[in-house]
Amino acid sequence: MKPSPAVDTARTVVLIIFAAAVLLPFASVILSALHPAGSAVGGLALPPQLAFENFATAWEKGRFSQLMGSSLLVALCVVPLTIAFSTLAGFALAVLRPRGSRWISVAFILGLTLPTELVVVALYYNLSAMGLVNTHVGVILAEIALFLPFGVYWMQTHFASLPRELVESARIDGARDLIVLLKILLPISGPALTTIAVLFFMWSWNQFLLIIVLIQDPSRRTAPAGLGYFVGEHSTDVPLLAAASILVTIPIVIVYLVFQRSFVSGITQGAIKG
Amino acid sequence: MPKAGIGTAPGRASARPGRAGRPTARRTIGSAHAFLYLAPAALIYVGFAIWPALHTAGLSLFEWDGILPPVWVGLENYAEVFTKPLLLKSLGNSFVLILFFSVIPIILGLIMAGLLMGYARRGLTFFRVVYFLPQVLPMVVVGITWRWMYSEDGTLNQGLRLIGLDSITRVWLGDFSFALIALGFVGTWCLAGLCMMLFLAGAQHIDTSLYEAAKLDGAGPFRRFLSVTLPGIRGEVTIASVICTIAALTSFDLVYMTTDGGPANQTVIPGLLVYRLAFKDGEIGTAAALAVTLTVLVILVIGAIRRVAKERE
């Protein structure tokens, strides 16, 4: 079904217009970040000279070393722990299948519909009672809990999709459960694990409501939440604000560009943005 | 982590009689052992998601300022949710946002997927990466970007002036009648690419012989899209509506960063009011009741979408 060249060109033009519509706001932000600090930027305008120092100023003034550090710390705890717990639970539910595992699966799937808004109201008081408000530990536990429903569902589906003979033949060879998981199933689970790692990283990096509620101290917040605060303080300095926004975005965009295939397969199979 | 799998595995050798008539000698062994694998996930999930959710539901039956002892008020907070104009308005606004976050992106996504199908592979990757990009950005950044796009001398007004439409320029997010629509459009911008991506992925699983058969029957590209592609990606359309609807109902970050509910509460959404009531106004009971209402709304809408999807099958 090869369309005629004219149709093909028309189609490309439409697609490019759509792409331009998506990219226009980015162009706008990048151009304004390159304007001299404090200057009034209107819409799309080429900067008189390239003011790269905005990034350094924003980094400094926004205390982004601290914020990015918090973001990385939280993500580097949340991602591996959520994957480990999801893998163990998914393995139990798909392969070991103890009594009542169907109900446990349903209980995890129900979690996919819980909005953060519902959890966060009481969570603040629960964590407060445990002395975990204003700490990264509290945020890490909360994020793991919020991402687990998807992780467990994902790993369970993945393990269930692998041929049963793999497990059975390993069992005949006398392998215990943990060996089956570590030596037989995990080595062929690379793509599935990469996908949830990428999704969890994105969700953790972009988390906002949870952070502004659970961490009151602006200097301990993660980058996007800190950016929200930065906006309040420097709302008139557009170039500075644009530079700060770009700083917060760079890590997630890099991850996206490297792993874009994993993003797609993750979201295609029913991911819900956290 | 518990030392799962170390030591003796209980019940491994003794094949338990299969339940429900299925020969499950190997499948149901080591039940207790399996719970060790489930324990870390279950404990954290119950402790930091399920329990707070239930606790919030419990709090919705009290009047509480977070300091003094809570006072039992029964369903009064819910009565407030459904009678206070501001709270009702936030629920209404959510439905407007569903139109912009879900219905329009799905239509645009179908158009874009239709155009992209069968496109040269190189270009395909480029467009996919670009269209999906808004989806991965922090909503805070999206909010800052669009606040600025919509401002007095922002890119949108600049464009309008360029084509001689000076008369309709305005501070879009500060405009009483346009603020909510302007916010909705940001959702469209974010989610259309996601929908397209889902539809393209779904279309890859359609049997190509169906297209050939349709072509032999004389169906043009448009007709083929309607009668082969569209039915083939029904499942993906359902997923897209669920994801986008949840995004519309829980778009706290975007609203908080752009309008904070203004002007004159024209853009309030339930999430924003939950945050305000619970953590600014000290009306935790009302906040909890609104949060529960929002959750019920999410579940009802998802249920409705799934039902419609099933009926069509």
Coordinates of C-alpha atoms in Angstrom, one line a residue:
Chain A
M1 CA 0.0 0.0 0.0
K2 CA 2.4 2.6 -1.2
P3 CA 0.7 6.0 -1.4
S4 CA 1.4 8.4 -4.3
P5 CA 4.3 10.9 -3.9
A6 CA 1.8 13.8 -3.5
V7 CA -0.1 12.2 -0.7
D8 CA 3.2 11.2 0.9
T9 CA 4.4 14.8 0.8
A10 CA 1.2 16.2 2.2
R11 CA 1.4 13.7 5.0
T12 CA 4.9 14.6 5.9
V13 CA 3.9 18.3 5.9
V14 CA 1.1 17.6 8.4
L15 CA 3.4 15.5 10.6
I16 CA 6.0 18.2 10.6
I17 CA 3.4 20.8 11.6
F18 CA 2.3 18.6 14.5
A19 CA 6.0 18.1 15.5
A20 CA 6.5 21.9 15.3
A21 CA 3.5 22.4 17.6
V22 CA 5.0 20.0 20.1
L23 CA 8.4 21.6 20.0
L24 CA 7.4 25.3 19.9
P25 CA 7.2 25.7 23.7
F26 CA 10.6 24.1 24.1
A27 CA 12.1 26.4 21.6
S28 CA 10.5 29.3 23.4
V29 CA 12.0 28.2 26.8
I30 CA 15.5 27.4 25.4
L31 CA 15.7 30.8 23.6
S32 CA 14.6 32.7 26.6
A33 CA 17.1 30.9 28.8
L34 CA 19.8 32.3 26.6
H35 CA 18.7 35.9 27.0
P36 CA 20.6 38.2 29.4
A37 CA 19.4 37.6 33.0
G38 CA 16.6 39.9 34.1
S39 CA 15.8 41.0 30.6
A40 CA 12.1 41.1 29.5
V41 CA 11.7 38.3 26.9
G42 CA 8.6 38.3 24.8
G43 CA 7.5 35.1 23.1
L44 CA 9.9 33.7 20.5
A45 CA 12.9 36.0 20.2
L46 CA 16.5 35.4 19.4
P47 CA 18.8 36.5 22.2
P48 CA 21.2 39.4 21.5
Q49 CA 24.0 37.3 22.7
L50 CA 24.1 33.8 24.2
A51 CA 24.0 34.2 27.9
F52 CA 25.0 30.7 29.1
E53 CA 25.7 32.1 32.5
N54 CA 22.0 31.9 33.3
F55 CA 22.4 28.2 33.9
A56 CA 25.2 28.7 36.4
T57 CA 23.3 31.5 38.2
A58 CA 20.1 29.4 38.3
W59 CA 22.1 26.4 39.6
E60 CA 23.6 28.5 42.3
K61 CA 20.5 30.6 43.3
G62 CA 18.1 27.6 43.2
R63 CA 20.5 25.5 45.3
F64 CA 20.2 22.9 42.6
S65 CA 23.2 20.9 43.8
Q66 CA 21.1 20.1 46.9
L67 CA 17.9 19.6 45.0
M68 CA 19.4 17.3 42.4
G69 CA 21.2 15.4 45.1
S70 CA 17.9 14.8 46.9
S71 CA 16.2 13.8 43.6
L72 CA 19.0 11.4 42.8
L73 CA 19.1 9.9 46.3
V74 CA 15.4 9.3 46.3
A75 CA 15.4 7.8 42.8
L76 CA 18.4 5.6 43.5
C77 CA 16.7 4.2 46.5
V78 CA 13.2 4.0 45.1
V79 CA 14.0 2.4 41.7
P80 CA 16.1 -0.6 42.8
L81 CA 14.0 -1.3 45.9
T82 CA 10.7 -1.1 44.0
I83 CA 12.1 -3.4 41.3
A84 CA 13.4 -5.9 43.9
F85 CA 10.1 -6.0 45.8
S86 CA 8.0 -6.2 42.6
T87 CA 10.2 -9.0 41.3
L88 CA 9.9 -11.1 44.4
A89 CA 6.1 -10.5 44.6
G90 CA 5.6 -11.0 40.9
F91 CA 7.5 -14.2 41.0
A92 CA 5.5 -15.5 44.0
L93 CA 2.2 -14.6 42.3
A94 CA 3.1 -15.9 38.9
V95 CA 5.2 -18.9 39.6
L96 CA 4.8 -20.0 43.3
R97 CA 1.1 -19.2 43.4
P98 CA 0.3 -19.7 47.1
R99 CA -3.2 -20.0 48.4
G100 CA -5.1 -16.7 48.0
S101 CA -2.6 -15.4 45.4
R102 CA -5.5 -14.3 43.1
W103 CA -6.9 -12.0 45.8
I104 CA -3.4 -10.6 46.5
S105 CA -3.1 -9.8 42.8
V106 CA -6.4 -8.1 42.8
A107 CA -5.4 -6.1 45.9
F108 CA -2.3 -4.9 44.1
I109 CA -4.2 -4.0 40.9
L110 CA -6.7 -2.0 42.9
G111 CA -3.7 0.2 43.9
L112 CA -3.5 1.3 40.2
T113 CA -6.6 3.4 40.7
L114 CA -5.5 5.1 44.0
P115 CA -4.9 8.8 43.3
T116 CA -2.0 10.4 45.3
E117 CA -4.5 12.9 46.6
L118 CA -6.3 10.2 48.5
V119 CA -3.2 8.7 50.0
V120 CA -1.4 11.9 50.9
V121 CA -3.9 13.4 53.3
A122 CA -3.5 10.7 56.0
L123 CA 0.0 9.7 55.0
Y124 CA 1.3 13.1 56.1
Y125 CA -0.1 12.5 59.6
N126 CA 1.0 8.8 59.6
L127 CA 4.6 9.7 58.7
S128 CA 4.5 12.6 61.1
A129 CA 3.7 10.2 63.9
M130 CA 6.6 8.1 62.9
G131 CA 8.9 11.1 62.7
L132 CA 9.4 10.6 59.0
V133 CA 8.0 13.9 57.8
N134 CA 10.7 16.1 56.2
T135 CA 12.9 13.1 55.7
H136 CA 13.9 11.4 52.5
V137 CA 13.1 8.0 54.1
G138 CA 9.4 9.0 54.3
V139 CA 9.3 10.0 50.7
I140 CA 11.1 6.9 49.6
L141 CA 8.7 4.6 51.4
A142 CA 5.7 6.5 50.0
E143 CA 7.0 6.4 46.5
I144 CA 7.7 2.7 46.7
A145 CA 4.2 2.0 48.0
L146 CA 2.7 4.1 45.2
F147 CA 4.7 2.5 42.4
L148 CA 4.4 -1.1 43.7
P149 CA 1.0 -1.9 42.2
F150 CA 2.3 -1.3 38.7
G151 CA 5.6 -3.0 39.4
V152 CA 4.0 -6.2 40.8
Y153 CA 1.4 -6.3 38.0
W154 CA 4.2 -5.8 35.5
M155 CA 6.5 -8.5 36.9
Q156 CA 3.7 -10.9 37.4
T157 CA 2.5 -10.6 33.8
H158 CA 6.1 -10.9 32.6
F159 CA 6.9 -14.1 34.6
A160 CA 3.5 -15.6 33.6
S161 CA 4.4 -15.0 30.0
L162 CA 7.7 -17.0 30.2
P163 CA 7.4 -20.7 29.2
R164 CA 6.5 -22.9 32.2
E165 CA 8.9 -25.6 31.1
L166 CA 11.8 -23.3 32.1
V167 CA 10.7 -23.4 35.7
E168 CA 9.7 -27.1 35.6
S169 CA 12.9 -28.4 34.2
A170 CA 14.9 -26.3 36.7
R171 CA 12.9 -27.9 39.5
I172 CA 13.5 -31.4 38.2
D173 CA 17.2 -30.5 38.4
G174 CA 16.5 -29.8 42.0
A175 CA 16.7 -25.9 41.9
R176 CA 15.1 -24.1 44.8
D177 CA 12.7 -21.2 44.3
L178 CA 15.3 -18.5 44.8
I179 CA 17.7 -20.2 42.4
V180 CA 15.0 -20.5 39.8
L181 CA 14.3 -16.8 40.1
L182 CA 17.9 -15.7 40.1
K183 CA 19.5 -18.1 37.7
I184 CA 16.8 -19.0 35.3
L185 CA 14.2 -16.2 35.2
L186 CA 16.1 -13.0 35.9
P187 CA 18.8 -13.5 33.2
I188 CA 16.1 -13.5 30.5
S189 CA 14.1 -10.6 32.1
G190 CA 16.4 -7.8 31.0
P191 CA 14.0 -5.9 28.8
A192 CA 11.1 -6.1 31.3
L193 CA 13.3 -4.9 34.1
T194 CA 14.8 -2.0 32.1
T195 CA 11.3 -0.8 31.2
I196 CA 10.1 -0.6 34.8
A197 CA 13.4 0.9 35.9
V198 CA 12.9 3.7 33.3
L199 CA 9.3 4.3 34.3
F200 CA 10.0 4.3 38.0
F201 CA 12.9 6.7 37.5
M202 CA 10.6 9.0 35.5
W203 CA 7.8 8.8 38.1
S204 CA 10.2 9.4 41.0
W205 CA 12.0 12.3 39.3
N206 CA 8.7 14.0 38.3
Q207 CA 6.8 13.4 41.6
F208 CA 5.5 16.7 42.9
L209 CA 2.4 16.6 45.2
L210 CA 3.9 14.0 47.5
I211 CA 7.1 16.0 47.9
I212 CA 5.6 19.4 48.6
V213 CA 3.4 17.8 51.3
L214 CA 5.9 15.5 52.9
I215 CA 8.9 17.8 52.8
Q216 CA 8.3 21.3 54.1
D217 CA 11.9 22.3 54.2
P218 CA 12.6 23.8 50.7
S219 CA 16.2 22.8 50.7
R220 CA 15.5 19.1 51.1
R221 CA 13.0 18.9 48.4
T222 CA 13.6 17.2 45.0
A223 CA 14.3 19.1 41.9
P224 CA 10.8 19.6 40.4
A225 CA 9.4 20.5 43.8
G226 CA 12.3 22.9 44.5
L227 CA 11.7 24.4 41.0
G228 CA 8.1 25.2 42.1
Y229 CA 9.5 27.1 45.0
F230 CA 12.1 28.8 42.8
V231 CA 9.3 30.1 40.5
G232 CA 7.7 31.8 43.5
E233 CA 10.9 33.6 44.3
H234 CA 12.1 34.6 40.8
S235 CA 8.8 34.8 38.9
T236 CA 9.9 38.0 37.1
D237 CA 13.3 36.9 35.9
V238 CA 12.2 34.8 32.9
P239 CA 15.6 33.9 31.5
L240 CA 16.7 32.6 35.0
L241 CA 13.4 30.7 35.4
A242 CA 13.8 29.2 31.9
A243 CA 17.3 28.1 32.7
A244 CA 16.2 26.5 36.0
S245 CA 13.4 24.6 34.2
I246 CA 15.9 23.3 31.6
L247 CA 18.2 22.1 34.4
V248 CA 15.5 20.1 36.0
T249 CA 14.4 18.6 32.7
I250 CA 17.8 17.5 31.4
P251 CA 18.2 14.3 33.4
I252 CA 14.8 13.0 32.5
V253 CA 15.2 13.9 28.8
I254 CA 18.5 12.1 28.6
V255 CA 17.0 9.0 30.2
Y256 CA 14.1 9.3 27.7
L257 CA 16.3 9.6 24.7
V258 CA 18.4 6.7 25.7
F259 CA 15.5 4.4 26.6
Q260 CA 12.7 5.7 24.5
R261 CA 11.8 2.2 23.3
S262 CA 11.3 1.0 26.9
F263 CA 9.1 3.9 27.7
V264 CA 6.8 3.0 24.8
S265 CA 6.5 -0.7 25.7
G266 CA 6.0 0.2 29.4
I267 CA 3.2 2.7 28.8
T268 CA 1.6 0.7 26.1
Q269 CA 1.0 -2.1 28.5
G270 CA -1.1 -0.1 30.8
A271 CA 1.2 2.2 32.7
I272 CA -0.5 5.0 34.6
K273 CA 1.4 8.1 35.0
G274 CA 2.3 8.5 38.7
Chain B
M1 CA 14.9 -8.2 52.7
P2 CA 13.9 -11.5 54.3
K3 CA 16.1 -14.4 53.7
A4 CA 13.7 -16.0 51.4
G5 CA 14.7 -19.4 50.0
I6 CA 17.4 -20.1 52.5
G7 CA 17.1 -23.2 54.7
T8 CA 14.5 -25.8 54.1
A9 CA 11.7 -25.1 51.8
P10 CA 8.6 -26.3 53.6
G11 CA 6.3 -28.6 51.7
R12 CA 8.6 -28.9 48.7
A13 CA 8.7 -32.7 48.6
S14 CA 5.2 -33.4 49.7
A15 CA 3.0 -32.8 46.7
R16 CA -0.2 -31.2 48.1
P17 CA -3.4 -32.7 46.7
G18 CA -4.4 -30.4 43.8
R19 CA -7.1 -28.0 44.6
A20 CA -10.2 -27.5 42.4
G21 CA -9.4 -30.7 40.7
R22 CA -6.2 -29.5 39.1
P23 CA -3.1 -31.5 39.3
T24 CA -1.0 -28.8 40.9
A25 CA 1.6 -30.8 42.7
R26 CA 4.3 -28.3 41.8
R27 CA 2.2 -25.2 41.7
T28 CA 1.0 -25.0 45.2
I29 CA 4.0 -26.2 47.0
G30 CA 5.6 -24.1 49.7
S31 CA 2.7 -21.8 50.4
A32 CA 4.3 -20.3 53.5
H33 CA 7.5 -20.0 51.7
A34 CA 5.9 -18.0 48.9
F35 CA 4.6 -15.4 51.4
L36 CA 8.2 -14.6 52.3
Y37 CA 8.6 -13.4 48.7
L38 CA 5.4 -11.4 48.9
A39 CA 6.1 -9.9 52.3
P40 CA 8.3 -6.9 51.5
A41 CA 6.0 -5.6 48.7
A42 CA 2.8 -6.4 50.7
L43 CA 4.1 -4.7 53.9
I44 CA 5.1 -1.5 52.2
Y45 CA 2.1 -1.3 50.0
V46 CA -0.3 -1.9 52.9
G47 CA 1.6 0.4 55.3
F48 CA 2.2 3.4 53.0
A49 CA -0.6 3.2 50.5
I50 CA -3.5 1.1 51.6
W51 CA -3.5 2.2 55.2
P52 CA -3.2 5.9 54.5
A53 CA -6.0 5.6 51.9
L54 CA -8.3 3.9 54.4
H55 CA -7.2 6.3 57.1
T56 CA -8.1 9.2 54.8
A57 CA -11.5 7.6 54.2
G58 CA -11.9 7.4 58.0
L59 CA -10.9 11.0 58.5
S60 CA -13.6 12.0 56.0
L61 CA -16.2 11.2 58.7
F62 CA -14.6 13.7 61.2
E63 CA -14.2 17.4 61.5
W64 CA -10.5 17.9 62.3
D65 CA -8.0 20.8 62.1
G66 CA -5.0 18.6 62.5
I67 CA -4.4 19.7 66.1
L68 CA -7.4 19.4 68.3
P69 CA -9.1 16.1 68.8
P70 CA -11.3 15.1 65.8
V71 CA -15.0 15.4 66.1
W72 CA -17.3 12.8 64.6
V73 CA -19.7 14.4 62.0
G74 CA -20.8 11.3 60.0
L75 CA -21.4 12.2 56.4
E76 CA -21.5 15.9 56.9
N77 CA -18.3 16.4 55.0
Y78 CA -19.7 14.6 52.0
A79 CA -22.8 16.8 52.2
E80 CA -20.5 19.7 52.0
V81 CA -18.7 18.3 49.0
F82 CA -22.0 18.1 47.1
T83 CA -23.5 21.4 48.2
K84 CA -20.6 23.9 48.5
P85 CA -20.4 25.7 45.1
L86 CA -16.6 25.7 45.1
L87 CA -16.3 22.0 45.7
L88 CA -19.0 21.2 43.1
K89 CA -17.3 23.5 40.7
S90 CA -14.0 21.6 41.0
L91 CA -15.8 18.4 40.1
G92 CA -17.5 20.1 37.1
N93 CA -14.1 21.4 36.0
S94 CA -12.7 17.9 36.0
F95 CA -15.3 16.9 33.4
V96 CA -14.3 19.8 31.2
L97 CA -10.7 18.7 31.6
I98 CA -11.6 15.1 30.6
L99 CA -12.7 16.5 27.2
F100 CA -9.4 18.2 26.6
F101 CA -7.2 15.6 28.3
S102 CA -8.9 12.5 26.9
V103 CA -11.4 13.0 24.1
I104 CA -9.5 15.5 22.0
P105 CA -6.0 13.7 22.4
I106 CA -7.6 10.4 21.4
I107 CA -9.1 12.0 18.2
L108 CA -5.7 13.7 17.4
G109 CA -3.8 10.5 18.3
L110 CA -6.0 8.6 15.8
I111 CA -5.3 11.1 13.1
M112 CA -1.6 11.2 13.8
A113 CA -1.3 7.4 14.0
G114 CA -3.2 7.1 10.7
L115 CA -0.8 9.5 9.0
L116 CA 2.2 7.8 10.5
M117 CA 1.3 4.2 9.6
G118 CA 3.5 2.8 6.9
Y119 CA 5.8 5.7 7.1
A120 CA 9.5 5.3 6.3
R121 CA 11.1 3.9 9.4
R122 CA 13.8 6.6 9.9
G123 CA 11.2 9.4 10.0
L124 CA 8.9 7.3 12.1
T125 CA 11.4 7.1 15.0
F126 CA 11.9 10.9 14.8
F127 CA 8.2 11.7 15.0
R128 CA 7.6 9.2 17.7
V129 CA 10.3 10.6 19.9
V130 CA 9.1 14.2 19.4
Y131 CA 5.4 13.5 19.9
F132 CA 5.9 11.6 23.0
L133 CA 8.4 14.0 24.6
P134 CA 5.8 16.1 26.6
Q135 CA 4.8 13.0 28.3
V136 CA 8.1 12.5 30.1
L137 CA 8.6 16.0 31.3
P138 CA 7.9 17.0 34.9
M139 CA 4.5 18.7 35.0
V140 CA 6.1 21.6 36.9
V141 CA 8.2 22.4 33.9
V142 CA 5.2 22.0 31.5
G143 CA 3.3 24.4 33.8
I144 CA 6.1 27.0 33.8
T145 CA 6.5 26.7 30.1
W146 CA 2.8 27.2 29.3
R147 CA 2.3 29.9 31.8
W148 CA 4.8 31.8 29.8
M149 CA 3.5 30.8 26.4
Y150 CA 0.1 32.2 27.5
S151 CA 1.4 35.4 29.0
E152 CA 0.7 38.9 27.8
D153 CA 3.7 39.0 25.5
G154 CA 4.0 35.2 25.3
T155 CA 4.5 33.1 22.1
L156 CA 0.7 32.5 21.6
N157 CA -0.1 36.2 21.6
Q158 CA 2.9 37.0 19.5
G159 CA 1.7 34.5 16.9
L160 CA -1.8 35.9 17.0
R161 CA -0.5 39.4 16.4
L162 CA 1.6 38.1 13.6
I163 CA -1.5 36.9 11.7
G164 CA -3.4 40.1 12.5
L165 CA -5.6 38.7 15.3
D166 CA -4.5 41.4 17.8
S167 CA -8.1 41.8 19.0
I168 CA -8.3 38.4 20.6
T169 CA -4.9 38.5 22.4
R170 CA -5.2 38.3 26.2
V171 CA -3.5 36.9 29.3
W172 CA -5.0 33.5 28.6
L173 CA -4.6 32.0 32.0
G174 CA -5.9 35.1 33.7
D175 CA -9.0 35.3 31.6
F176 CA -12.3 34.4 33.3
S177 CA -13.8 32.4 30.4
F178 CA -10.6 31.0 28.8
A179 CA -8.4 30.0 31.7
L180 CA -9.9 26.5 32.0
I181 CA -9.8 25.9 28.3
A182 CA -6.2 27.1 28.1
L183 CA -5.3 24.6 30.8
G184 CA -7.2 21.9 29.0
F185 CA -5.2 22.6 25.9
V186 CA -2.0 22.0 27.8
G187 CA -3.4 18.5 28.6
T188 CA -4.1 18.0 24.9
W189 CA -0.5 19.0 24.1
C190 CA 0.8 16.5 26.6
L191 CA -1.3 13.6 25.9
A192 CA -2.0 13.5 22.1
G193 CA 1.5 12.0 21.5
L194 CA 0.9 9.4 24.1
C195 CA -2.3 8.4 22.4
M196 CA -0.7 8.2 19.0
M197 CA 2.1 6.1 20.4
L198 CA -0.4 3.6 21.9
F199 CA -2.4 3.4 18.7
L200 CA 0.7 2.9 16.5
A201 CA 1.9 0.1 18.8
G202 CA -1.5 -1.5 18.6
A203 CA -1.7 -1.2 14.9
Q204 CA 1.6 -3.1 14.6
H205 CA -0.2 -6.2 15.8
I206 CA -2.9 -6.1 13.1
D207 CA -2.6 -8.9 10.6
T208 CA -1.4 -7.4 7.3
S209 CA -3.6 -9.8 5.3
L210 CA -6.6 -7.9 6.5
Y211 CA -5.3 -4.7 4.8
E212 CA -4.6 -6.7 1.6
A213 CA -8.1 -8.1 1.7
A214 CA -9.6 -4.7 2.2
K215 CA -7.6 -3.3 -0.6
L216 CA -8.8 -6.1 -2.9
D217 CA -12.3 -5.1 -2.0
G218 CA -11.4 -1.6 -3.3
A219 CA -11.1 0.2 0.1
G220 CA -9.0 3.3 0.0
P221 CA -6.5 4.3 2.7
F222 CA -9.1 6.2 4.7
R223 CA -11.6 3.3 4.5
R224 CA -8.9 0.8 5.5
F225 CA -8.1 2.9 8.5
L226 CA -11.8 3.0 9.5
S227 CA -12.6 -0.7 9.0
V228 CA -9.3 -2.4 9.7
T229 CA -7.1 -0.2 11.9
L230 CA -9.8 1.2 14.2
P231 CA -11.4 -2.1 15.2
G232 CA -7.9 -3.6 15.6
I233 CA -6.8 -1.0 18.1
R234 CA -9.9 -1.0 20.2
G235 CA -8.0 -2.2 23.2
E236 CA -5.4 0.6 22.9
V237 CA -8.2 3.2 22.6
T238 CA -9.6 1.9 25.9
I239 CA -6.2 2.1 27.6
A240 CA -5.6 5.6 26.3
S241 CA -9.0 6.8 27.6
V242 CA -8.2 5.3 31.0
I243 CA -4.8 6.8 31.3
C244 CA -5.9 10.2 29.9
T245 CA -9.0 10.4 32.1
I246 CA -6.9 9.7 35.2
A247 CA -4.5 12.4 34.1
A248 CA -7.4 14.8 33.8
L249 CA -8.8 14.0 37.2
T250 CA -5.5 14.2 39.0
S251 CA -3.8 17.1 37.2
F252 CA -2.7 18.8 40.5
D253 CA 0.8 19.8 39.4
L254 CA -0.3 21.6 36.3
V255 CA -3.0 23.7 37.9
Y256 CA -0.9 24.4 41.0
M257 CA 2.0 25.7 38.9
T258 CA -0.1 27.8 36.4
T259 CA -3.3 29.3 37.8
D260 CA -3.5 27.9 41.4
G261 CA -7.2 27.7 40.7
G262 CA -7.7 31.3 39.6
P263 CA -8.9 33.6 38.2
A264 CA -11.8 33.8 40.7
N265 CA -11.7 30.0 41.2
Q266 CA -12.4 29.4 37.5
T267 CA -9.8 26.6 37.3
V268 CA -10.1 24.8 40.6
I269 CA -9.9 21.0 40.5
P270 CA -10.5 18.5 43.3
G271 CA -6.8 17.7 43.8
L272 CA -6.0 21.4 44.3
L273 CA -8.8 21.8 46.9
V274 CA -7.7 18.6 48.7
Y275 CA -4.3 20.1 49.1
R276 CA -5.6 23.5 50.1
L277 CA -8.2 22.3 52.6
A278 CA -5.9 19.7 54.2
F279 CA -2.6 21.6 54.3
K280 CA -3.5 25.3 54.2
D281 CA -7.0 25.7 55.7
G282 CA -6.8 22.9 58.3
E283 CA -10.1 21.4 57.2
I284 CA -8.9 17.8 57.0
G285 CA -12.2 16.1 57.2
T286 CA -13.6 18.0 54.2
A287 CA -10.3 17.5 52.3
A288 CA -10.6 13.7 53.0
A289 CA -14.2 13.6 51.9
L290 CA -13.2 15.4 48.6
A291 CA -10.3 13.0 48.1
V292 CA -12.6 10.0 48.6
T293 CA -15.1 11.5 46.2
L294 CA -12.3 12.0 43.6
T295 CA -11.2 8.4 44.0
V296 CA -14.8 7.1 43.6
L297 CA -15.0 9.3 40.5
V298 CA -11.8 7.8 39.1
I299 CA -13.1 4.3 39.7
L300 CA -16.5 5.0 38.2
V301 CA -15.1 6.6 35.1
I302 CA -12.7 3.8 34.5
G303 CA -15.5 1.3 35.1
A304 CA -17.7 3.0 32.6
I305 CA -14.9 3.1 30.0
R306 CA -14.2 -0.6 30.4
R307 CA -17.9 -1.4 30.2
V308 CA -18.4 0.5 27.0
A309 CA -15.2 -1.1 25.6
K310 CA -16.5 -4.6 26.5
E311 CA -19.9 -4.0 25.1
R312 CA -18.5 -3.1 21.8
E313 CA -16.6 -6.3 21.5

